[in-house]
């Protein structure tokens, strides 16, 4: 077995005169262990004042790992599980403490650390004090009010991401979006740590909001500002006032996904939604497509079941109503009963009327039996015989009287008839003479007589009389009526010589009985 050699510090720092080829060889583990013993022997127990940073809570093993820092340096610290359960002051991010413990090294990382055995608060750290002051100032302006926060779209078409393009954050977001519901992602690359980080993040938020709808670069429906975990100093860019105000002025809903669940920045307060991690932000942005499809399928099944149940309920109600409704027989029972009763009353009324008429007919028969035609005829026959005798005697007397009167009347009628014939003859002669005189007067007044004397009537196409040459323009169709008929003519131009001979224009000589023109 090779003997174990533990080098001393003097062996590790040989004098300049010793050649390097003569220096003993040591392994990395041997060197790390030598440094560990030297540090522990040199410092032993110490009291260190500093601000707790990068604290994530106790590890799954129960140990606690964090850093103690001030403005110039940083020291790793660890509290073992047993000590962590005993100490009164539990570590908190940004808390300034005085820690008592041993300085040692961690060979697996080539770093030194303090193993804390006791810890007590020393005051609030400077960065935490500045952060609290800025938080109160922005809260007083209303930037953190809940009523300013807007709901996220249920299923955005485009997702904008403000983060480093080379880190694991963007890969986690893209991977989670593809798993849940693939959407188009537009990444605005920025530095998430350093002096220019805050300005780049604020410019990215403003740049996404300045994109026009329907432009070559699609405008996002929701923004994710994301960064991985880190210390308070690493995340300080997201506490800058420029970033907070840019997020507050964003018209696009914004999700803050900075660090781990225990990390808190001012951007978390002003964002519309805070996600514990970048992966959690991707989960908040879109639903799971399979779950959504399953949800829709469940809803569809529930709808179908509800529809079937509703149909069954309606069918049951319809059956119930059908049972409650009376049957046609039930509906006709009462009218039938009323009809039967009315029929019985009608038959009783008819019987009563018939019986009454029979009684009246019997009474009339008894009355007629007293005044039978035979008895009446016998009495009338006797009365007629007496009247016939009296009439015959009166008739004979009247006939003798009438004969005597007819002889005188005949003589008077004959005289009146002669006088009537004479009067009628005289009156007829007078009437005839008057009619002849009126006929001659009518002939003298009629235009026919005028036409017979050689005159003519001129009419136009509308059968209206043409009384002057002005009423008959040249070319007008005319009708000329003579005593023995009509002829058609057409008017010629004025001043044209008459085609008829002069002999035809001579007036006929008046006969001794001619009365001349009446017009």
Short mmCIF file of C-alpha atoms in Angstrom, two decimals:
data_model
loop_
_atom_site.label_atom_id
_atom_site.label_comp_id
_atom_site.label_asym_id
_atom_site.label_seq_id
_atom_site.Cartn_x
_atom_site.Cartn_y
_atom_site.Cartn_z
CA UNK A 1 0.00 0.00 0.00
CA UNK A 2 1.27 3.46 -0.88
CA UNK A 3 1.92 5.53 2.25
CA UNK A 4 -0.37 8.55 2.72
CA UNK A 5 1.43 11.87 2.53
CA UNK A 6 -0.03 15.07 3.86
CA UNK A 7 1.86 18.10 2.57
CA UNK A 8 2.65 20.99 4.84
CA UNK A 9 2.31 24.65 3.85
CA UNK A 10 6.04 24.90 3.67
CA UNK A 11 6.06 22.10 1.14
CA UNK A 12 3.47 23.91 -0.93
CA UNK A 13 5.56 27.10 -1.07
CA UNK A 14 9.17 25.96 -1.80
CA UNK A 15 11.96 28.57 -1.89
CA UNK A 16 12.94 30.09 -5.16
CA UNK A 17 16.24 28.25 -5.08
CA UNK A 18 14.55 24.88 -5.25
CA UNK A 19 13.98 23.76 -8.76
CA UNK A 20 10.37 23.24 -9.77
CA UNK A 21 11.22 19.76 -10.93
CA UNK A 22 12.09 18.80 -7.37
CA UNK A 23 8.67 19.97 -5.89
CA UNK A 24 6.65 17.04 -4.54
CA UNK A 25 3.53 16.09 -6.47
CA UNK A 26 0.22 16.40 -4.65
CA UNK A 27 -3.29 15.54 -5.78
CA UNK A 28 -6.12 18.04 -6.02
CA UNK A 29 -7.82 16.43 -3.04
CA UNK A 30 -4.65 16.63 -0.97
CA UNK A 31 -4.23 20.29 -1.84
CA UNK A 32 -7.88 21.09 -1.08
CA UNK A 33 -7.68 19.31 2.27
CA UNK A 34 -4.45 21.15 3.16
CA UNK A 35 -6.11 24.49 2.37
CA UNK A 36 -9.16 23.48 4.42
CA UNK A 37 -7.03 22.70 7.52
CA UNK A 38 -5.03 25.88 7.11
CA UNK A 39 -8.14 28.08 6.91
CA UNK A 40 -9.83 26.36 9.83
CA UNK A 41 -6.69 26.57 11.97
CA UNK A 42 -6.08 30.20 11.05
CA UNK A 43 -9.57 31.66 11.63
CA UNK A 44 -11.47 29.18 13.77
CA UNK A 45 -14.67 30.75 15.13
CA UNK A 46 -15.63 34.18 13.76
CA UNK A 47 -18.50 36.70 13.93
CA UNK A 48 -19.49 38.09 10.55
CA UNK A 49 -21.96 40.90 9.82
CA UNK A 50 -23.66 40.93 6.45
CA UNK A 51 -26.94 40.92 4.50
CA UNK A 52 -28.62 37.61 3.70
CA UNK A 53 -28.93 37.08 -0.03
CA UNK A 54 -29.99 34.30 -2.39
CA UNK A 55 -31.96 32.49 0.28
CA UNK A 56 -34.44 29.92 -1.09
CA UNK A 57 -35.58 28.34 2.11
CA UNK A 58 -34.37 25.10 3.64
CA UNK A 59 -33.15 22.38 1.28
CA UNK A 60 -34.95 19.05 0.98
CA UNK A 61 -32.26 17.65 3.30
CA UNK A 62 -33.14 20.23 5.98
CA UNK A 63 -29.94 22.26 5.56
CA UNK A 64 -30.04 25.98 4.60
CA UNK A 65 -27.73 27.54 2.02
CA UNK A 66 -27.42 31.28 1.32
CA UNK A 67 -24.89 34.12 1.18
CA UNK A 68 -23.75 36.92 3.46
CA UNK A 69 -22.78 40.06 1.57
CA UNK A 70 -21.94 43.66 1.91
CA UNK A 71 -20.97 46.30 -0.62
CA UNK A 72 -17.52 44.81 -1.21
CA UNK A 73 -17.67 41.04 -0.89
CA UNK A 74 -19.80 37.98 -0.61
CA UNK A 75 -19.49 34.92 1.65
CA UNK A 76 -21.24 31.60 1.22
CA UNK A 77 -23.00 30.36 4.34
CA UNK A 78 -24.58 27.11 5.44
CA UNK A 79 -26.68 26.13 8.45
CA UNK A 80 -26.86 22.44 9.14
CA UNK A 81 -30.21 20.86 9.87
CA UNK A 82 -29.66 20.42 13.61
CA UNK A 83 -28.51 24.02 14.05
CA UNK A 84 -31.34 25.34 11.84
CA UNK A 85 -33.91 23.79 14.16
CA UNK A 86 -32.30 25.41 17.23
CA UNK A 87 -31.60 29.00 16.18
CA UNK A 88 -34.18 31.67 17.03
CA UNK A 89 -33.62 33.98 14.08
CA UNK A 90 -34.51 32.27 10.84
CA UNK A 91 -32.81 33.51 7.68
CA UNK A 92 -34.80 35.96 5.49
CA UNK A 93 -33.87 37.54 2.18
CA UNK A 94 -32.35 40.98 2.68
CA UNK A 95 -32.08 40.66 6.45
CA UNK A 96 -28.84 42.03 7.87
CA UNK A 97 -27.54 39.65 10.54
CA UNK A 98 -24.53 38.92 12.72
CA UNK A 99 -23.58 35.27 12.23
CA UNK A 100 -21.29 33.27 14.48
CA UNK A 101 -19.59 30.15 13.13
CA UNK A 102 -16.55 28.48 11.70
CA UNK A 103 -14.75 29.38 8.48
CA UNK A 104 -14.10 26.36 6.32
CA UNK A 105 -13.76 25.40 2.70
CA UNK A 106 -15.81 23.21 0.40
CA UNK A 107 -13.34 21.14 -1.58
CA UNK A 108 -15.95 20.05 -4.12
CA UNK A 109 -16.42 23.66 -5.27
CA UNK A 110 -13.09 25.31 -4.41
CA UNK A 111 -14.84 27.91 -2.31
CA UNK A 112 -14.82 28.94 1.30
CA UNK A 113 -17.83 29.33 3.52
CA UNK A 114 -18.99 29.90 7.04
CA UNK A 115 -20.79 27.18 8.94
CA UNK A 116 -23.17 29.21 11.08
CA UNK A 117 -23.82 28.06 14.63
CA UNK A 118 -25.69 31.15 15.87
CA UNK A 119 -27.32 34.13 14.20
CA UNK A 120 -28.99 37.31 15.31
CA UNK A 121 -30.46 40.24 13.31
CA UNK A 122 -28.30 43.32 12.78
CA UNK A 123 -30.83 45.56 10.88
CA UNK A 124 -32.51 45.84 7.53
CA UNK A 125 -30.20 45.71 4.54
CA UNK A 126 -29.56 48.79 2.42
CA UNK A 127 -30.97 47.23 -0.75
CA UNK A 128 -34.09 46.08 1.03
CA UNK A 129 -34.58 49.52 2.53
CA UNK A 130 -34.27 51.10 -0.93
CA UNK A 131 -36.66 48.54 -2.39
CA UNK A 132 -39.22 49.16 0.34
CA UNK A 133 -39.02 52.92 -0.12
CA UNK A 134 -39.53 52.58 -3.88
CA UNK A 135 -42.41 50.17 -3.39
CA UNK A 136 -44.22 52.61 -1.07
CA UNK A 137 -43.69 55.47 -3.52
CA UNK A 138 -45.11 53.58 -6.50
CA UNK A 139 -47.96 52.18 -4.44
CA UNK A 140 -48.93 55.72 -3.41
CA UNK A 141 -49.24 56.58 -7.11
CA UNK A 142 -51.76 53.75 -7.54
CA UNK A 143 -49.59 51.62 -9.85
CA UNK A 144 -50.23 48.52 -7.75
CA UNK A 145 -54.03 48.92 -7.43
CA UNK A 146 -56.02 45.81 -8.18
CA UNK A 147 -58.60 47.66 -10.28
CA UNK A 148 -55.87 48.47 -12.84
CA UNK A 149 -55.20 44.82 -13.52
CA UNK A 150 -56.78 43.37 -16.66
CA UNK A 151 -57.89 39.81 -17.33
CA UNK A 152 -55.78 37.70 -19.65
CA UNK A 153 -57.21 36.55 -23.01
CA UNK A 154 -58.50 33.01 -22.85
CA UNK A 155 -56.60 31.82 -25.92
CA UNK A 156 -54.15 34.41 -27.32
CA UNK A 157 -53.08 34.12 -30.93
CA UNK A 158 -49.63 35.66 -30.38
CA UNK A 159 -47.54 35.56 -27.17
CA UNK A 160 -44.77 38.13 -26.66
CA UNK A 161 -41.83 37.14 -24.45
CA UNK A 162 -39.27 39.57 -23.01
CA UNK A 163 -36.27 37.55 -21.82
CA UNK A 164 -32.77 36.43 -22.71
CA UNK A 165 -32.74 34.49 -26.01
CA UNK A 166 -29.97 32.14 -24.85
CA UNK A 167 -31.09 31.09 -21.40
CA UNK A 168 -33.11 28.10 -20.28
CA UNK A 169 -36.13 30.35 -19.58
CA UNK A 170 -37.18 30.78 -23.22
CA UNK A 171 -36.72 27.07 -23.86
CA UNK A 172 -38.90 26.21 -20.87
CA UNK A 173 -41.61 28.64 -22.05
CA UNK A 174 -41.59 27.35 -25.64
CA UNK A 175 -41.57 23.74 -24.49
CA UNK A 176 -44.47 24.34 -22.10
CA UNK A 177 -46.51 26.21 -24.73
CA UNK A 178 -46.00 23.42 -27.27
CA UNK A 179 -47.08 20.84 -24.71
CA UNK A 180 -50.22 22.71 -23.69
CA UNK A 181 -51.47 24.62 -26.74
CA UNK A 182 -49.01 25.69 -29.48
CA UNK A 183 -49.18 29.42 -30.16
CA UNK A 184 -47.07 31.84 -32.16
CA UNK A 185 -44.33 33.31 -29.94
CA UNK A 186 -42.49 36.57 -30.62
CA UNK A 187 -39.31 36.98 -28.50
CA UNK A 188 -37.82 40.40 -27.77
CA UNK A 189 -34.24 39.60 -26.68
CA UNK A 190 -32.91 41.59 -23.72
CA UNK A 191 -30.24 41.33 -21.05
CA UNK A 192 -31.84 40.19 -17.82
CA UNK A 193 -28.90 41.24 -15.63
CA UNK A 194 -26.43 44.11 -15.69
CA UNK A 195 -26.37 47.85 -16.03
CA UNK A 196 -28.38 48.08 -19.30
CA UNK A 197 -30.87 45.36 -18.38
CA UNK A 198 -33.58 47.65 -16.96
CA UNK A 199 -33.50 50.01 -19.96
CA UNK A 200 -33.70 47.07 -22.41
CA UNK A 201 -36.65 45.47 -20.59
CA UNK A 202 -38.57 48.79 -20.48
CA UNK A 203 -37.81 49.39 -24.18
CA UNK A 204 -39.02 45.88 -25.04
CA UNK A 205 -42.36 46.41 -23.25
CA UNK A 206 -42.84 49.77 -24.99
CA UNK A 207 -41.80 48.26 -28.32
CA UNK A 208 -44.36 45.47 -28.16
CA UNK A 209 -47.09 48.04 -27.37
CA UNK A 210 -45.98 50.19 -30.32
CA UNK A 211 -46.47 47.38 -32.84
CA UNK A 212 -49.48 48.11 -35.11
CA UNK A 213 -52.27 45.58 -35.45
CA UNK A 214 -51.97 43.70 -38.75
CA UNK A 215 -48.37 44.80 -39.30
CA UNK A 216 -45.51 42.65 -40.59
CA UNK A 217 -44.63 41.75 -36.99
CA UNK A 218 -47.79 40.53 -35.25
CA UNK A 219 -48.86 42.45 -32.17
CA UNK A 220 -48.96 40.13 -29.13
CA UNK A 221 -52.18 39.52 -27.23
CA UNK A 222 -50.28 38.95 -23.96
CA UNK A 223 -46.73 39.63 -22.72
CA UNK A 224 -44.47 37.50 -20.51
CA UNK A 225 -41.49 39.16 -18.82
CA UNK A 226 -39.38 36.26 -17.56
CA UNK A 227 -36.05 35.53 -15.91
CA UNK A 228 -34.57 32.65 -14.01
CA UNK A 229 -33.73 32.65 -10.33
CA UNK A 230 -30.96 34.67 -8.75
CA UNK A 231 -29.99 36.86 -5.83
CA UNK A 232 -31.55 40.20 -5.03
CA UNK A 233 -28.73 41.91 -6.92
CA UNK A 234 -29.30 39.66 -9.96
CA UNK A 235 -33.01 40.52 -10.04
CA UNK A 236 -32.54 44.23 -9.28
CA UNK A 237 -33.25 45.25 -12.90
CA UNK A 238 -36.88 44.27 -12.41
CA UNK A 239 -37.11 46.57 -9.38
CA UNK A 240 -36.09 49.64 -11.40
CA UNK A 241 -38.68 52.38 -11.70
CA UNK A 242 -38.40 52.51 -15.52
CA UNK A 243 -39.42 48.86 -15.83
CA UNK A 244 -42.30 49.24 -13.38
CA UNK A 245 -43.69 52.32 -15.16
CA UNK A 246 -43.37 50.69 -18.60
CA UNK A 247 -45.35 47.68 -17.34
CA UNK A 248 -48.00 49.98 -15.82
CA UNK A 249 -48.38 51.87 -19.14
CA UNK A 250 -48.67 48.69 -21.21
CA UNK A 251 -51.92 48.27 -23.13
CA UNK A 252 -51.19 44.56 -23.52
CA UNK A 253 -51.87 42.34 -20.47
CA UNK A 254 -48.55 41.46 -18.83
CA UNK A 255 -47.40 38.47 -16.80
CA UNK A 256 -44.36 38.74 -14.52
CA UNK A 257 -42.35 35.52 -14.17
CA UNK A 258 -39.18 36.62 -12.37
CA UNK A 259 -37.06 34.10 -10.52
CA UNK A 260 -38.51 31.40 -8.34
CA UNK A 261 -41.66 31.38 -6.26
CA UNK A 262 -39.90 32.96 -3.26
CA UNK A 263 -38.42 35.81 -5.34
CA UNK A 264 -40.44 39.04 -5.33
CA UNK A 265 -39.80 42.16 -7.43
CA UNK A 266 -41.71 45.38 -7.95
CA UNK A 267 -42.67 44.11 -11.42
CA UNK A 268 -44.71 41.41 -9.70
CA UNK A 269 -46.86 44.06 -8.01
CA UNK A 270 -47.60 46.07 -11.17
CA UNK A 271 -48.11 43.11 -13.54
CA UNK A 272 -51.61 41.96 -14.38
CA UNK A 273 -50.65 38.49 -13.19
CA UNK A 274 -47.66 37.11 -11.26
CA UNK A 275 -46.42 33.65 -12.14
CA UNK A 276 -44.20 31.77 -9.68
CA UNK A 277 -41.85 30.62 -12.48
CA UNK A 278 -41.46 31.14 -16.26
CA UNK A 279 -42.94 27.69 -16.78
CA UNK A 280 -45.89 28.72 -14.64
CA UNK A 281 -46.31 31.81 -16.81
CA UNK A 282 -46.61 29.61 -19.91
CA UNK A 283 -49.23 27.56 -18.09
CA UNK A 284 -51.18 30.72 -17.22
CA UNK A 285 -51.16 31.98 -20.82
CA UNK A 286 -52.83 29.09 -22.62
CA UNK A 287 -55.06 26.22 -21.56
CA UNK A 288 -54.20 22.60 -22.22
CA UNK A 289 -55.58 21.68 -25.61
CA UNK A 290 -56.33 18.11 -24.58
CA UNK A 291 -58.04 19.28 -21.39
CA UNK A 292 -59.98 21.87 -23.38
CA UNK A 293 -61.06 19.25 -25.90
CA UNK A 294 -61.97 16.91 -23.05
CA UNK A 295 -63.84 19.74 -21.34
CA UNK A 296 -65.75 20.44 -24.56
CA UNK A 297 -66.46 16.75 -24.96
CA UNK A 298 -67.70 16.56 -21.37
CA UNK A 299 -69.85 19.61 -21.96
CA UNK A 300 -71.18 18.06 -25.18
CA UNK A 301 -71.98 14.83 -23.34
CA UNK A 302 -73.61 16.76 -20.53
CA UNK A 303 -75.57 18.75 -23.09
CA UNK A 304 -76.70 15.56 -24.82
CA UNK A 305 -77.63 14.02 -21.46
CA UNK A 306 -79.44 17.18 -20.44
CA UNK A 307 -81.25 17.25 -23.79
CA UNK A 308 -82.26 13.60 -23.41
CA UNK A 309 -83.32 14.21 -19.81
CA UNK A 310 -85.29 17.28 -20.85
CA UNK A 311 -86.98 15.27 -23.60
CA UNK A 312 -87.83 12.56 -21.12
CA UNK A 313 -89.18 15.14 -18.69
CA UNK A 314 -91.26 16.73 -21.45
CA UNK A 315 -92.49 13.29 -22.50
CA UNK A 316 -93.39 12.48 -18.88
CA UNK A 317 -95.14 15.83 -18.48
CA UNK A 318 -96.98 15.25 -21.74
CA UNK A 319 -98.10 11.83 -20.55
CA UNK A 320 -99.21 13.34 -17.25
CA UNK A 321 -101.12 16.08 -19.01
CA UNK A 322 -102.60 13.52 -21.37
CA UNK A 323 -103.84 11.51 -18.41
CA UNK A 324 -105.23 14.64 -16.80
CA UNK A 325 -107.05 15.70 -19.98
CA UNK A 326 -110.56 14.19 -20.37
CA UNK A 327 -111.16 11.67 -23.12
CA UNK A 328 -113.56 12.40 -26.00
CA UNK A 329 -116.10 10.12 -24.38
CA UNK A 330 -115.84 12.10 -21.16
CA UNK A 331 -116.16 15.36 -23.04
CA UNK A 332 -119.32 14.12 -24.82
CA UNK A 333 -121.00 12.62 -21.76
CA UNK A 334 -122.52 15.86 -20.48
CA UNK A 335 -123.66 17.12 -23.91
CA UNK A 336 -125.18 13.71 -24.60
CA UNK A 337 -127.03 13.81 -21.30
CA UNK A 338 -128.28 17.32 -22.07
CA UNK A 339 -129.36 16.12 -25.52
CA UNK A 340 -131.24 13.17 -24.03
CA UNK A 341 -133.04 15.41 -21.57
CA UNK A 342 -133.90 17.90 -24.30
CA UNK A 343 -135.20 15.05 -26.46
CA UNK A 344 -137.40 13.84 -23.63
CA UNK A 345 -138.72 17.37 -23.03
CA UNK A 346 -139.33 17.78 -26.78
CA UNK A 347 -141.27 14.50 -26.96
CA UNK A 348 -143.29 15.47 -23.88
CA UNK A 349 -143.98 18.89 -25.39
CA UNK A 350 -145.01 17.33 -28.71
CA UNK A 351 -147.30 14.87 -26.93
CA UNK A 352 -148.84 17.66 -24.88
CA UNK A 353 -149.34 19.79 -28.03
CA UNK A 354 -150.82 16.86 -29.91
CA UNK A 355 -153.20 16.06 -27.05
CA UNK A 356 -154.25 19.69 -26.79
CA UNK A 357 -154.94 19.87 -30.49
CA UNK A 358 -156.94 16.65 -30.31
CA UNK A 359 -159.10 18.12 -27.52
CA UNK A 360 -159.59 21.32 -29.49
CA UNK A 361 -160.46 19.32 -32.58
CA UNK A 362 -163.03 17.34 -30.58
CA UNK A 363 -164.56 20.58 -29.32
CA UNK A 364 -164.70 21.93 -32.84
CA UNK A 365 -166.28 18.65 -34.01
CA UNK A 366 -169.00 18.99 -31.38
CA UNK A 367 -169.61 22.57 -32.48
CA UNK A 368 -169.74 21.52 -36.12
CA UNK A 369 -172.15 18.71 -35.30
CA UNK A 370 -174.63 21.31 -34.01
CA UNK A 371 -174.25 23.32 -37.23
CA UNK A 372 -173.92 20.53 -39.75
CA UNK A 373 -174.19 21.37 -43.48
CA UNK A 374 -177.31 19.22 -43.88
CA UNK A 375 -179.14 21.16 -41.20
CA UNK A 376 -177.89 24.45 -42.51
CA UNK A 377 -178.79 23.49 -46.08
CA UNK A 378 -182.28 22.49 -45.06
CA UNK A 379 -182.90 25.80 -43.31
CA UNK A 380 -181.35 27.73 -46.13
CA UNK A 381 -183.42 25.81 -48.65
CA UNK A 382 -186.62 26.83 -46.88
CA UNK A 383 -185.50 30.43 -46.69
CA UNK A 384 -184.50 30.37 -50.34
CA UNK A 385 -187.90 29.09 -51.37
CA UNK A 386 -189.58 32.00 -49.67
CA UNK A 387 -187.10 34.44 -51.08
CA UNK A 388 -187.54 32.92 -54.58
CA UNK A 389 -191.22 33.51 -54.48
CA UNK A 390 -190.80 37.04 -53.36
CA UNK A 391 -188.06 37.64 -55.92
CA UNK A 392 -190.16 36.31 -58.72
CA UNK A 393 -193.03 38.61 -57.85
CA UNK A 394 -190.68 41.59 -57.56
CA UNK A 395 -188.89 40.63 -60.75
CA UNK A 396 -192.07 40.52 -62.71
CA UNK A 397 -193.02 43.93 -61.39
CA UNK A 398 -189.59 45.31 -62.14
CA UNK A 399 -189.62 43.86 -65.66
CA UNK A 400 -192.89 45.61 -66.45
CA UNK A 401 -191.57 48.84 -65.00
CA UNK A 402 -188.28 48.48 -66.88
CA UNK A 403 -190.06 47.90 -70.13
CA UNK A 404 -192.01 51.07 -69.66
CA UNK A 405 -188.87 52.98 -68.69
CA UNK A 406 -186.82 51.51 -71.56
CA UNK A 407 -189.25 52.82 -74.12
CA UNK A 408 -188.79 56.42 -72.90
CA UNK A 409 -185.03 55.98 -72.51
CA UNK A 410 -184.67 54.64 -76.01
CA UNK A 411 -186.26 57.76 -77.37
CA UNK A 412 -183.89 59.93 -75.34
CA UNK A 413 -180.82 57.89 -76.40
CA UNK A 414 -181.70 58.20 -80.03
CA UNK A 415 -181.96 62.00 -79.70
CA UNK A 416 -178.64 62.19 -77.82
CA UNK A 417 -176.93 59.94 -80.40
CA UNK A 418 -177.95 62.25 -83.24
CA UNK A 419 -176.68 65.30 -81.40
CA UNK A 420 -173.38 63.51 -80.56
CA UNK A 421 -172.74 62.56 -84.18
CA UNK A 422 -173.25 66.15 -85.27
CA UNK A 423 -170.91 67.49 -82.56
CA UNK A 424 -168.17 64.93 -83.38
CA UNK A 425 -168.33 65.73 -87.08
CA UNK A 426 -168.02 69.44 -86.41
CA UNK A 427 -165.10 68.97 -83.97
CA UNK A 428 -163.21 66.63 -86.31
CA UNK A 429 -163.45 69.14 -89.13
CA UNK A 430 -162.06 71.87 -86.90
CA UNK A 431 -159.16 69.66 -85.72
CA UNK A 432 -158.31 68.64 -89.28
CA UNK A 433 -158.21 72.22 -90.42
CA UNK A 434 -155.92 73.15 -87.52
CA UNK A 435 -153.56 70.26 -88.22
CA UNK A 436 -153.29 71.29 -91.86
CA UNK A 437 -152.44 74.83 -90.91
CA UNK A 438 -149.79 73.64 -88.41
CA UNK A 439 -148.32 71.35 -91.07
CA UNK A 440 -147.95 74.19 -93.52
CA UNK A 441 -146.33 76.30 -90.77
CA UNK A 442 -143.92 73.45 -89.93
CA UNK A 443 -142.93 73.06 -93.55
CA UNK A 444 -142.28 76.74 -93.86
CA UNK A 445 -140.08 76.64 -90.72
CA UNK A 446 -138.13 73.42 -91.62
CA UNK A 447 -134.63 73.60 -93.26
CA UNK A 448 -135.78 70.97 -95.72
CA UNK A 449 -137.94 73.54 -97.39
CA UNK A 450 -134.95 75.88 -97.55
CA UNK A 451 -132.87 73.09 -99.09
CA UNK A 452 -135.64 72.48 -101.62
CA UNK A 453 -135.34 76.08 -102.69
CA UNK A 454 -131.68 75.47 -103.76
CA UNK A 455 -129.78 76.06 -100.56
CA UNK A 456 -127.33 73.58 -98.96
CA UNK A 457 -125.94 72.80 -95.47
CA UNK A 458 -122.16 72.49 -95.07
CA UNK A 459 -120.75 70.35 -92.23
CA UNK A 460 -117.19 69.51 -91.21
CA UNK A 461 -115.78 66.12 -90.15
CA UNK A 462 -117.36 66.44 -86.69
CA UNK A 463 -120.81 67.10 -88.26
CA UNK A 464 -120.68 70.70 -87.00
CA UNK A 465 -122.23 73.45 -89.24
CA UNK A 466 -119.79 75.56 -91.18
CA UNK A 467 -121.24 79.06 -91.04
CA UNK A 468 -118.36 81.00 -92.67
CA UNK A 469 -115.42 80.54 -95.02
CA UNK A 470 -113.01 80.95 -92.09
CA UNK A 471 -114.36 77.74 -90.57
CA UNK A 472 -113.39 75.76 -93.70
CA UNK A 473 -109.61 75.95 -94.14
CA UNK A 474 -108.14 74.76 -97.44
CA UNK A 475 -108.04 70.98 -97.67
CA UNK A 476 -110.69 70.45 -94.96
CA UNK A 477 -113.03 67.54 -95.53
CA UNK A 478 -116.64 68.78 -95.81
CA UNK A 479 -120.10 67.25 -96.16
CA UNK A 480 -122.71 69.21 -98.23
CA UNK A 481 -126.33 68.34 -97.64
CA UNK A 482 -128.94 69.08 -100.39
CA UNK A 483 -132.64 68.46 -100.34
CA UNK A 484 -132.22 65.09 -102.03
CA UNK A 485 -129.08 63.82 -100.21
CA UNK A 486 -125.45 64.45 -99.19
CA UNK A 487 -122.15 64.66 -101.02
CA UNK A 488 -118.51 64.80 -99.78
CA UNK A 489 -116.30 67.76 -100.74
CA UNK A 490 -112.94 69.30 -99.85
CA UNK A 491 -112.31 73.06 -99.38
CA UNK A 492 -110.03 74.76 -101.95
CA UNK A 493 -107.78 77.81 -101.47
CA UNK A 494 -109.40 81.22 -101.24
CA UNK A 495 -109.77 83.33 -104.42
CA UNK A 496 -109.82 80.31 -106.82
CA UNK A 497 -112.44 80.65 -109.60
CA UNK A 498 -115.61 78.65 -109.30
CA UNK A 499 -115.48 75.67 -111.65
CA UNK A 500 -119.26 75.67 -112.15
CA UNK A 501 -120.70 77.58 -115.10
CA UNK A 502 -122.30 80.96 -114.64
CA UNK A 503 -125.70 79.56 -115.55
CA UNK A 504 -125.56 77.32 -112.52
CA UNK A 505 -124.89 80.34 -110.32
CA UNK A 506 -128.09 82.10 -111.43
CA UNK A 507 -130.76 82.13 -108.78
CA UNK A 508 -133.91 80.31 -109.59
CA UNK A 509 -136.86 82.49 -110.36
CA UNK A 510 -139.39 82.80 -107.69
CA UNK A 511 -142.63 81.17 -108.31
CA UNK A 512 -145.76 83.06 -107.46
CA UNK A 513 -146.23 80.91 -104.34
CA UNK A 514 -142.57 81.14 -103.12
CA UNK A 515 -142.19 82.88 -99.76
CA UNK A 516 -138.44 83.56 -100.13
CA UNK A 517 -135.63 82.69 -97.68
CA UNK A 518 -136.42 82.64 -94.02
CA UNK A 519 -132.66 83.03 -93.05
#
